[in-house]
Coordinates of C-alpha atoms in Angstrom, one line a residue:
X489 CA 100.5 68.9 123.9
X490 CA 101.9 69.0 120.4
X491 CA 104.7 71.5 119.7
X492 CA 102.7 72.8 116.7
X493 CA 99.9 74.4 118.7
X494 CA 98.0 77.4 117.5
X495 CA 96.5 77.9 121.0
X496 CA 99.8 79.4 122.1
X497 CA 99.0 82.6 120.1
X498 CA 96.4 85.2 120.2
X499 CA 95.1 87.6 117.5
X500 CA 96.2 91.2 117.5
X501 CA 93.5 93.5 118.9
X502 CA 91.4 95.4 116.5
X503 CA 91.1 99.2 116.5
X504 CA 87.8 100.7 117.6
X505 CA 87.5 103.0 114.6
X506 CA 84.1 104.3 113.9
X507 CA 83.1 105.5 110.4
X508 CA 86.4 104.5 108.8
X509 CA 87.0 106.2 105.5
X510 CA 89.9 104.3 103.9
X511 CA 87.8 101.5 102.3
X512 CA 86.1 104.0 100.0
X513 CA 89.2 105.7 98.8
X514 CA 91.3 105.0 95.7
X515 CA 95.0 105.3 95.2
X516 CA 95.5 108.2 92.7
X517 CA 99.1 109.2 93.2
X518 CA 102.4 107.8 94.3
X519 CA 103.6 108.2 97.9
X520 CA 106.8 110.0 98.7
X521 CA 109.2 107.0 98.5
X522 CA 112.0 106.5 100.9
X523 CA 114.6 103.7 100.3
X524 CA 116.1 102.0 103.3
X525 CA 118.2 99.5 101.2
X526 CA 121.5 100.9 102.4
X527 CA 120.5 100.7 106.1
X528 CA 117.7 98.3 106.9
X529 CA 118.4 96.2 103.8
X530 CA 122.1 96.1 104.5
X531 CA 121.9 95.2 108.2
X532 CA 119.8 92.1 107.2
X533 CA 122.5 90.6 105.0
X534 CA 124.7 87.7 106.0
X535 CA 127.7 89.7 104.6
X536 CA 127.0 93.4 104.8
X537 CA 127.8 95.4 101.7
X538 CA 131.2 96.8 101.2
X539 CA 131.6 100.5 100.5
X540 CA 132.1 99.7 96.8
X541 CA 128.8 97.8 96.8
X542 CA 127.0 100.6 98.6
X543 CA 128.3 103.1 96.0
X544 CA 126.9 100.9 93.2
X545 CA 123.5 100.5 94.9
X546 CA 123.4 104.2 95.7
X547 CA 123.9 105.0 92.0
X548 CA 121.0 102.7 91.1
X549 CA 118.7 104.2 93.7
X550 CA 119.4 107.7 92.4
X551 CA 119.0 106.6 88.8
X552 CA 115.5 105.1 89.2
X553 CA 114.3 108.3 90.9
X554 CA 114.3 107.9 94.7
X555 CA 114.4 111.3 96.4
X556 CA 114.9 110.2 100.0
X557 CA 117.5 107.5 100.8
X558 CA 118.4 106.2 104.2
X559 CA 122.2 105.6 103.8
X560 CA 123.1 104.0 107.1
X561 CA 123.7 104.2 110.8
X562 CA 126.9 106.2 110.9
X563 CA 127.1 106.5 114.6
X564 CA 127.1 102.7 115.0
X565 CA 129.2 101.6 112.0
X566 CA 132.5 102.9 110.7
X567 CA 131.7 101.7 107.1
X568 CA 128.4 103.6 107.3
X569 CA 130.2 106.7 108.6
X570 CA 132.8 106.5 105.8
X571 CA 130.1 106.0 103.2
X572 CA 128.2 109.1 104.4
X573 CA 131.5 111.1 104.3
X574 CA 132.1 109.9 100.8
X575 CA 128.7 111.0 99.6
X576 CA 129.2 114.5 101.1
X577 CA 132.9 115.1 100.4
X578 CA 132.7 113.7 96.8
X579 CA 129.5 115.7 96.1
X580 CA 127.6 112.5 95.2
X581 CA 124.2 113.7 96.4
X582 CA 122.0 115.3 93.7
X583 CA 120.3 118.6 94.6
X584 CA 116.9 117.0 94.6
X585 CA 117.9 114.0 96.7
X586 CA 117.9 114.0 100.5
X587 CA 119.9 111.4 102.5
X588 CA 118.6 110.0 105.8
X589 CA 120.5 108.5 108.7
X590 CA 119.2 106.5 111.6
X591 CA 120.2 107.0 115.2
X592 CA 119.0 105.8 118.6
X593 CA 117.9 108.3 121.2
X594 CA 121.3 108.5 122.9
X595 CA 123.3 111.7 123.2
X596 CA 126.7 110.3 122.1
X597 CA 125.3 108.6 119.1
X598 CA 123.3 111.7 118.0
X599 CA 126.5 113.8 118.3
X600 CA 128.4 111.3 116.2
X601 CA 125.7 111.4 113.6
X602 CA 125.9 115.1 113.1
X603 CA 129.7 114.8 112.8
X604 CA 129.1 112.4 110.0
X605 CA 126.7 114.8 108.3
X606 CA 128.8 117.9 108.5
X607 CA 128.7 119.8 105.3
X608 CA 125.6 118.1 103.8
X609 CA 123.2 120.5 102.2
X610 CA 120.0 118.8 103.5
X611 CA 119.4 115.6 105.4
X612 CA 116.9 113.8 107.5
X613 CA 117.9 112.7 111.0
X614 CA 115.8 109.7 112.0
X615 CA 115.6 109.0 115.7
X616 CA 113.7 106.1 117.2
X617 CA 113.0 104.2 120.4
X618 CA 110.9 101.1 121.1
X619 CA 107.4 101.7 122.4
X620 CA 105.5 98.4 122.2
X621 CA 104.0 96.7 125.2
X622 CA 106.3 93.7 125.1
X623 CA 109.4 95.9 124.7
X624 CA 108.4 98.2 127.6
X625 CA 107.6 95.3 129.9
X626 CA 110.1 92.7 129.0
X627 CA 113.1 94.5 127.5
X628 CA 113.3 98.0 129.1
X629 CA 111.2 97.4 132.2
X630 CA 109.7 100.8 131.9
X631 CA 106.2 102.2 132.0
X632 CA 104.7 104.5 129.3
X633 CA 106.1 107.6 131.0
X634 CA 109.6 106.2 131.1
X635 CA 109.5 105.4 127.3
X636 CA 108.1 108.8 126.5
X637 CA 110.9 110.4 128.5
X638 CA 113.4 108.6 126.3
X639 CA 111.6 109.8 123.1
X640 CA 111.4 113.4 124.3
X641 CA 115.0 113.5 125.4
X642 CA 116.1 112.1 122.1
X643 CA 114.0 114.6 120.2
X644 CA 115.7 117.4 122.2
X645 CA 119.2 116.2 121.5
X646 CA 118.3 115.9 117.8
X647 CA 117.1 119.5 117.7
X648 CA 120.1 120.8 119.7
X649 CA 122.5 118.9 117.4
X650 CA 121.0 120.5 114.3
X651 CA 121.5 124.0 115.8
X652 CA 125.2 123.5 115.7
X653 CA 125.1 123.1 111.9
X654 CA 122.9 126.1 110.7
X655 CA 124.1 125.9 107.1
X656 CA 122.3 122.6 106.6
X657 CA 118.6 122.2 105.9
X658 CA 117.5 119.7 108.5
X659 CA 114.4 117.5 108.7
X660 CA 113.6 115.4 111.7
X661 CA 112.0 112.0 111.7
X662 CA 110.7 110.0 114.6
X663 CA 109.7 106.3 114.7
X664 CA 107.9 104.7 117.6
X665 CA 109.5 101.3 116.9
X666 CA 107.1 98.4 116.9
X667 CA 104.2 100.8 116.4
X668 CA 101.8 97.9 115.5
X669 CA 102.6 96.3 118.9
X670 CA 101.9 99.6 120.7
X671 CA 98.6 100.6 122.2
X672 CA 97.2 103.0 119.6
X673 CA 96.4 105.8 122.0
X674 CA 99.8 105.6 123.6
X675 CA 101.4 105.7 120.1
X676 CA 99.6 109.0 119.5
X677 CA 100.7 110.2 122.9
X678 CA 104.4 109.5 122.5
X679 CA 104.5 111.0 119.0
X680 CA 102.6 114.1 120.2
X681 CA 105.3 114.5 122.9
X682 CA 108.1 114.4 120.2
X683 CA 106.1 116.8 117.9
X684 CA 105.8 119.2 120.8
X685 CA 109.6 119.3 121.1
X686 CA 110.2 119.9 117.4
X687 CA 107.3 122.3 116.8
X688 CA 107.0 121.6 113.1
X689 CA 105.0 123.9 110.7
X690 CA 103.3 123.3 107.4
X691 CA 106.4 125.0 105.8
X692 CA 108.9 122.9 107.8
X693 CA 107.2 119.6 108.6
X694 CA 108.7 116.7 110.4
X695 CA 108.2 113.0 109.6
X696 CA 106.4 110.6 111.9
X697 CA 107.2 107.1 110.7
X698 CA 105.0 104.3 111.9
X699 CA 106.7 100.9 111.5
X700 CA 105.1 97.5 111.5
X701 CA 108.5 96.3 112.8
X702 CA 107.0 92.9 113.0
X703 CA 103.9 92.4 110.9
X704 CA 101.3 90.9 113.3
X705 CA 98.0 92.0 111.9
X706 CA 96.0 91.8 108.7
X707 CA 96.5 94.9 106.4
X708 CA 93.0 96.2 107.2
X709 CA 93.8 96.5 110.9
X710 CA 97.0 98.3 110.0
X711 CA 95.0 100.7 107.9
X712 CA 92.7 101.2 110.8
X713 CA 95.7 102.0 113.0
X714 CA 97.0 104.6 110.5
X715 CA 93.6 106.3 110.0
X716 CA 93.0 106.4 113.8
X717 CA 96.5 107.9 114.3
X718 CA 96.1 110.5 111.5
X719 CA 92.7 111.6 113.0
X720 CA 94.2 112.1 116.5
X721 CA 97.8 113.1 116.2
X722 CA 98.5 116.8 116.9
X723 CA 99.6 119.3 114.2
X724 CA 98.6 116.9 111.4
X725 CA 99.1 119.6 108.8
X726 CA 102.7 119.9 109.9
X727 CA 103.8 116.3 109.8
X728 CA 104.3 113.8 107.1
X729 CA 103.0 110.4 108.2
X730 CA 105.3 107.6 106.9
X731 CA 104.9 103.9 107.1
X732 CA 107.6 101.2 107.2
X733 CA 106.0 97.8 106.8
X734 CA 107.7 94.4 107.2
X735 CA 106.6 91.2 105.5
X736 CA 106.3 88.7 108.3
X737 CA 102.8 87.8 107.2
X738 CA 103.5 88.3 103.5
X739 CA 101.4 91.4 103.4
X740 CA 103.9 94.3 103.5
X741 CA 102.9 95.8 100.1
X742 CA 99.2 95.4 100.9
X743 CA 99.6 97.0 104.3
X744 CA 101.5 100.0 102.8
X745 CA 98.8 100.4 100.1
X746 CA 96.0 100.4 102.6
X747 CA 98.0 102.7 104.8
X748 CA 98.1 105.3 102.0
X749 CA 94.3 105.0 101.7
X750 CA 94.2 105.6 105.4
X751 CA 96.2 108.8 105.2
X752 CA 99.9 107.9 105.0
X753 CA 102.0 110.3 102.9
X754 CA 105.2 108.4 102.6
X755 CA 106.4 104.8 102.3
X756 CA 109.7 103.3 103.3
X757 CA 110.9 100.1 101.6
X758 CA 113.6 98.3 99.7
X759 CA 114.1 97.1 96.2
X760 CA 112.9 93.5 95.9
X761 CA 111.8 93.6 99.5
X762 CA 115.2 92.8 101.0
X763 CA 115.2 93.2 104.8
X764 CA 115.2 91.4 108.1
X765 CA 113.3 88.2 108.5
X766 CA 110.9 88.0 105.6
X767 CA 111.9 91.4 104.4
X768 CA 110.7 95.0 104.0
X769 CA 108.0 96.4 101.8
X770 CA 109.0 95.9 98.2
X771 CA 109.2 99.3 96.5
X772 CA 109.3 97.7 93.0
X773 CA 106.2 95.7 93.6
X774 CA 104.2 98.6 95.1
X775 CA 105.4 101.0 92.4
X776 CA 104.5 98.6 89.6
X777 CA 101.1 98.0 91.3
X778 CA 100.4 101.7 90.9
X779 CA 101.7 101.7 87.3
X780 CA 99.4 98.9 86.3
X781 CA 96.4 100.9 87.5
X782 CA 97.4 103.9 85.4
X783 CA 99.0 105.8 88.3
X784 CA 102.5 107.4 87.7
X785 CA 104.8 105.7 90.3
X786 CA 107.3 108.6 89.9
X787 CA 110.1 106.0 89.6
X788 CA 111.7 104.7 86.4
X789 CA 111.4 100.9 86.6
X790 CA 111.8 100.4 82.8
X791 CA 115.0 98.4 83.1
X792 CA 114.4 95.7 85.7
X793 CA 117.3 93.6 84.4
X794 CA 119.7 96.3 85.5
X795 CA 118.0 96.6 88.9
X796 CA 118.2 92.8 89.3
X797 CA 121.9 92.7 88.3
X798 CA 122.9 95.5 90.8
X799 CA 120.7 94.1 93.5
X800 CA 122.1 90.5 93.3
X801 CA 125.7 91.8 93.0
X802 CA 125.3 94.0 96.1
X803 CA 123.2 91.8 98.3
X804 CA 124.4 88.4 97.1
X805 CA 120.8 87.4 97.1
X806 CA 118.8 86.0 94.1
X807 CA 115.6 87.3 92.8
X808 CA 112.9 84.7 92.7
X809 CA 111.7 83.8 89.2
X810 CA 108.1 84.4 90.4
X811 CA 108.9 87.8 92.0
X812 CA 106.0 90.1 91.2
X813 CA 106.4 92.1 88.0
X814 CA 110.1 91.6 87.4
X815 CA 110.7 87.8 88.0
X816 CA 112.0 85.8 85.0
X817 CA 108.8 83.8 84.6
X818 CA 106.0 86.3 85.6
X819 CA 105.0 87.0 82.0
X820 CA 105.4 83.4 80.8
X821 CA 102.4 81.2 80.2
X822 CA 102.7 77.4 79.9
X823 CA 99.0 76.6 80.3
X824 CA 97.3 75.9 76.9
X825 CA 94.2 77.9 77.8
X826 CA 96.3 80.9 79.0
X827 CA 98.4 80.8 75.8
X828 CA 95.3 80.7 73.6
X829 CA 93.8 83.7 75.4
X830 CA 97.0 85.7 75.2
X831 CA 97.5 85.0 71.5
X832 CA 94.0 86.1 70.7
X833 CA 94.1 89.2 72.8
X834 CA 97.5 90.3 71.3
X835 CA 96.1 90.0 67.8
X836 CA 93.1 92.3 68.8
X837 CA 95.1 94.8 70.9
X838 CA 95.2 98.2 69.2
X839 CA 98.0 100.7 69.7
X840 CA 95.7 103.5 70.7
X841 CA 93.5 101.7 73.2
X842 CA 94.1 100.8 76.9
X843 CA 95.9 97.6 77.5
X844 CA 93.5 94.6 77.5
X845 CA 95.3 91.3 77.2
X846 CA 94.3 88.3 79.3
X847 CA 96.8 87.1 81.9
X848 CA 99.1 90.1 81.2
X849 CA 98.3 93.0 83.5
X850 CA 100.8 95.2 81.7
X851 CA 102.6 95.1 78.4
X852 CA 105.9 93.3 79.2
X853 CA 107.7 95.6 76.7
X854 CA 107.1 98.6 79.1
X855 CA 109.8 97.1 81.4
X856 CA 112.1 95.9 78.7
X857 CA 110.7 92.4 78.4
X858 CA 110.1 91.0 74.9
X859 CA 107.3 88.8 73.9
X860 CA 109.9 86.0 73.5
X861 CA 109.3 85.0 77.1
X862 CA 105.5 85.4 77.2
X863 CA 104.6 82.0 75.8
X864 CA 106.7 78.9 76.3
X865 CA 105.6 75.3 75.6
X866 CA 105.8 72.2 77.8
X867 CA 103.6 69.2 78.2
X868 CA 100.9 71.3 79.8
X869 CA 100.6 73.6 76.9
X870 CA 98.1 73.6 74.1
X871 CA 97.5 74.7 70.6
X872 CA 97.7 78.4 71.3
X873 CA 101.2 78.2 72.7
X874 CA 102.8 76.4 69.9
X875 CA 100.9 78.6 67.4
X876 CA 102.1 81.8 69.1
X877 CA 105.8 80.6 68.9
X878 CA 105.6 79.6 65.3
X879 CA 104.0 82.9 64.3
X880 CA 106.4 85.0 66.5
X881 CA 109.6 83.3 65.4
X882 CA 108.8 82.1 61.9
X883 CA 105.8 84.1 60.7
X884 CA 103.7 80.9 60.4
X885 CA 100.0 81.5 61.1
X886 CA 98.6 78.0 61.6
X887 CA 94.9 77.5 60.7
X888 CA 93.0 75.8 63.5
X889 CA 92.7 72.5 61.6
X890 CA 96.5 72.4 61.3
X891 CA 96.9 73.2 65.0
X892 CA 94.7 70.2 65.9
X893 CA 97.1 67.9 64.1
X894 CA 100.3 69.4 65.3
X895 CA 99.3 69.8 69.0
X896 CA 99.5 66.1 70.0
X897 CA 102.8 65.8 68.2
X898 CA 104.3 68.7 70.2
X899 CA 102.8 67.4 73.5
X900 CA 104.3 63.9 72.9
X901 CA 107.7 65.4 72.1
X902 CA 107.6 67.6 75.2
X903 CA 106.5 64.7 77.4
X904 CA 109.4 62.6 76.0
X905 CA 111.8 65.4 76.6
X906 CA 110.5 66.0 80.1
X907 CA 110.8 69.7 80.0
X908 CA 110.1 72.8 78.0
X909 CA 110.2 72.5 74.2
X910 CA 111.6 75.4 72.1
X911 CA 110.2 77.1 69.1
X912 CA 113.0 75.7 67.0
X913 CA 112.0 72.2 68.0
X914 CA 108.3 72.9 67.3
X915 CA 109.2 74.3 63.9
X916 CA 111.3 71.1 63.1
X917 CA 108.3 68.9 64.2
X918 CA 106.1 70.9 62.0
X919 CA 108.3 70.6 58.9
X920 CA 109.1 66.9 59.6
X921 CA 105.5 65.9 59.8
X922 CA 103.7 68.2 57.4
X923 CA 106.1 69.1 54.6
X924 CA 106.4 65.8 52.8
X925 CA 106.6 66.8 49.1
X926 CA 109.2 64.4 47.9
X927 CA 108.2 60.7 48.5
X928 CA 106.5 58.8 47.0
X929 CA 105.2 61.7 44.9
X930 CA 107.2 64.7 43.8
X931 CA 106.3 67.7 41.6
X932 CA 109.0 68.2 39.0
X933 CA 107.4 71.0 36.9
X934 CA 104.1 72.3 35.7
X935 CA 102.6 74.5 33.0
X936 CA 99.2 76.2 33.2
X937 CA 97.1 77.5 30.3
X938 CA 94.2 79.8 31.1
X939 CA 91.3 80.1 28.7
X940 CA 87.7 79.7 29.9
X941 CA 89.1 77.6 32.8
X942 CA 92.6 76.4 33.6
X943 CA 94.4 73.5 32.0
X944 CA 97.5 72.0 33.7
X945 CA 100.3 69.9 32.4
X946 CA 102.5 68.7 35.2
X947 CA 105.6 66.4 35.4
X948 CA 105.5 64.3 38.6
X949 CA 107.8 61.7 39.9
X950 CA 105.7 58.8 41.2
X951 CA 107.5 55.9 42.9
X952 CA 110.7 56.9 41.0
X953 CA 109.0 57.1 37.6
X954 CA 108.6 60.5 35.8
X955 CA 105.0 60.9 34.5
X956 CA 103.2 63.7 32.7
X957 CA 99.7 64.3 33.8
X958 CA 97.1 66.7 32.4
X959 CA 93.8 68.0 33.6
X960 CA 91.3 70.9 33.6
X961 CA 89.5 72.8 36.3
X962 CA 88.3 76.2 37.6
X963 CA 91.7 76.8 39.1
X964 CA 95.2 75.3 39.5
X965 CA 94.2 73.0 42.4
X966 CA 91.0 71.6 40.8
X967 CA 93.0 71.2 37.5
X968 CA 95.7 69.2 39.3
X969 CA 93.1 67.1 41.1
X970 CA 91.5 66.3 37.7
X971 CA 94.9 65.4 36.2
X972 CA 95.7 63.1 39.1
X973 CA 92.4 61.3 38.9
X974 CA 92.8 60.8 35.1
X975 CA 96.3 59.4 35.6
X976 CA 95.8 57.2 38.6
X977 CA 92.0 56.8 39.1
X978 CA 92.4 58.2 42.7
X979 CA 90.3 61.3 43.6
X980 CA 91.7 64.3 45.5
X981 CA 89.1 65.8 47.8
X982 CA 90.3 69.2 49.2
X983 CA 88.5 69.9 52.5
X984 CA 90.4 73.1 53.7
X985 CA 92.9 75.4 52.2
X986 CA 94.8 78.4 53.5
X987 CA 97.9 80.4 52.4
X988 CA 99.8 83.5 53.4
X989 CA 103.1 85.2 52.8
X990 CA 106.1 84.7 55.0
X991 CA 107.3 88.3 55.3
X992 CA 106.7 91.3 53.1
X993 CA 107.6 92.3 49.6
X994 CA 107.3 90.8 46.1
X995 CA 110.0 88.2 46.9
X996 CA 108.4 86.9 50.1
X997 CA 108.0 83.2 50.3
X998 CA 104.5 81.7 50.5
X999 CA 103.3 79.0 52.8
X1000 CA 100.2 76.9 51.8
X1001 CA 98.2 74.6 54.0
X1002 CA 95.9 71.9 52.5
X1003 CA 93.6 69.4 54.2
X1004 CA 92.6 66.4 52.1
X1005 CA 89.9 63.8 52.7
X1006 CA 91.8 60.7 51.8
X1007 CA 89.8 57.5 52.2
X1008 CA 87.7 59.0 54.9
X1009 CA 90.7 60.3 56.9
X1010 CA 91.6 64.0 57.0
X1011 CA 95.3 64.7 56.3
X1012 CA 97.2 68.0 56.4
X1013 CA 100.0 68.9 54.0
X1014 CA 102.1 72.0 53.9
X1015 CA 104.6 73.6 51.4
X1016 CA 106.8 76.6 51.2
X1017 CA 107.6 78.2 47.8
X1018 CA 108.1 81.7 46.4
X1019 CA 105.5 80.8 43.7
X1020 CA 102.0 80.5 45.3
X1021 CA 100.8 78.0 42.7
X1022 CA 103.8 75.8 43.2
X1023 CA 103.2 76.1 47.0
X1024 CA 99.6 75.0 46.6
X1025 CA 100.4 72.0 44.4
X1026 CA 103.2 70.9 46.7
X1027 CA 101.0 71.2 49.7
X1028 CA 98.5 68.8 48.1
X1029 CA 101.3 66.4 47.3
X1030 CA 102.6 66.7 50.9
X1031 CA 99.2 65.7 52.1
X1032 CA 99.0 62.8 49.6
X1033 CA 102.4 61.6 50.7
X1034 CA 101.4 61.8 54.4
X1035 CA 98.3 59.8 53.6
X1036 CA 100.4 57.1 51.9
X1037 CA 102.7 56.9 54.9
X1038 CA 99.7 56.7 57.3
X1039 CA 98.1 53.9 55.3
X1040 CA 101.4 52.0 55.2
X1041 CA 101.8 52.2 58.9
X1042 CA 98.2 51.2 59.5
X1043 CA 98.8 48.1 57.3

């Protein structure tokens, strides 16, 4: 038998839920968020955070708007105890923020927890014990009644401990650890037993937190478990149902979202999904998911760079460049078709309409990201990408017929370089290849007289010789073409023409694009000049010069 053998495993059992309601619901509001960065996130680090790092992360959590923050396990860790005391004694807890602490259902640990919390204005005491089948049978060697007795006794000790500190507004939370591995009816039973001890009311509710301590089901089954639980637990109007999803299957965010549809009121998680094994539910991702659907996440995530800086400093863990919403590359398009679609949509997007830009589910500027990172060019990119960069950084709006000539040059340069090519390099390629207004032909000066049409007299340097040419036409371009043909016998056939200003104001420089048909070949020329007529004439000369170079190379 091979070691990699799927037959060693069995699927998690489904919930027999009739007439489930959650698939027809829509998320319309944010949950009550609870951060467990300073506890669950911290205990998963190779090197746990120092008190100084905890202080910095605490400040960030408060700043972005989290109102319930689990700050540690003060009965089991002296640094956690000291941190809790610092928060209280130094008056670091805002009035609208509630700290939460975790404790096992053991008397001495619960007593120590209340000592750590002495003097706090309001706090959540979070007690837990393992309830799953495998924990009961293989770890604790207890039946359901034995596990329930532990939960009930822990609930009593929590309640009694609070009575010794009447000046604090206490809230109790219970977690049947490994809820997803617990028979659903027994999960309801053990939570009902705890609820019976605490006797919550709608005015003073308790929290029942349902963890997928190890994610072992698809998110839809978790949603079924939550809806089933909410439909059967006692005193539903007096409890806040919370979920704490882990990411073992990569579905922690999806499971939390579906749990909300199924009736959950509250979601525990961490910034960037830090946590044991594959991590906890990522608050940033779920909150931004809501934001992108027009739902207020009730968190300020407008400065992800600050979050990432604090997170990496405190956890010593990097943020993946493809991390949803805030990764370095998530708003960057290298694909040519993607770039083209983004460019076209951005041009059509109006300030007063809902966001509708292909491949960009939100406007990157909402979270402090500029358009500089939206489109980047490599060998996989196309015309849209390079055009976007030239317009964004240099104000150059390439006509399509210019794009078609520039694109293979950019691709070739990118392939030779073997990596991303910058907008400055694209601009240089553009100038080197299309602005050729000096050799073998150069415009020295010109004079135009307008009567019924236009008459031009121009001085040009041709192969080192200064020549004066004259001609007539309907405009400056046709007059110059006439003058050139009279002087040389060669015709100038303008196929396409485009121009625009680079910037605003009367002193803005003009850029002109010309496409000539030279001997059956179409050739592009470009010129920059404050004078639009001069720009047009020099663009023609650039195309002529390019055509001469092309013919020379062909020969």
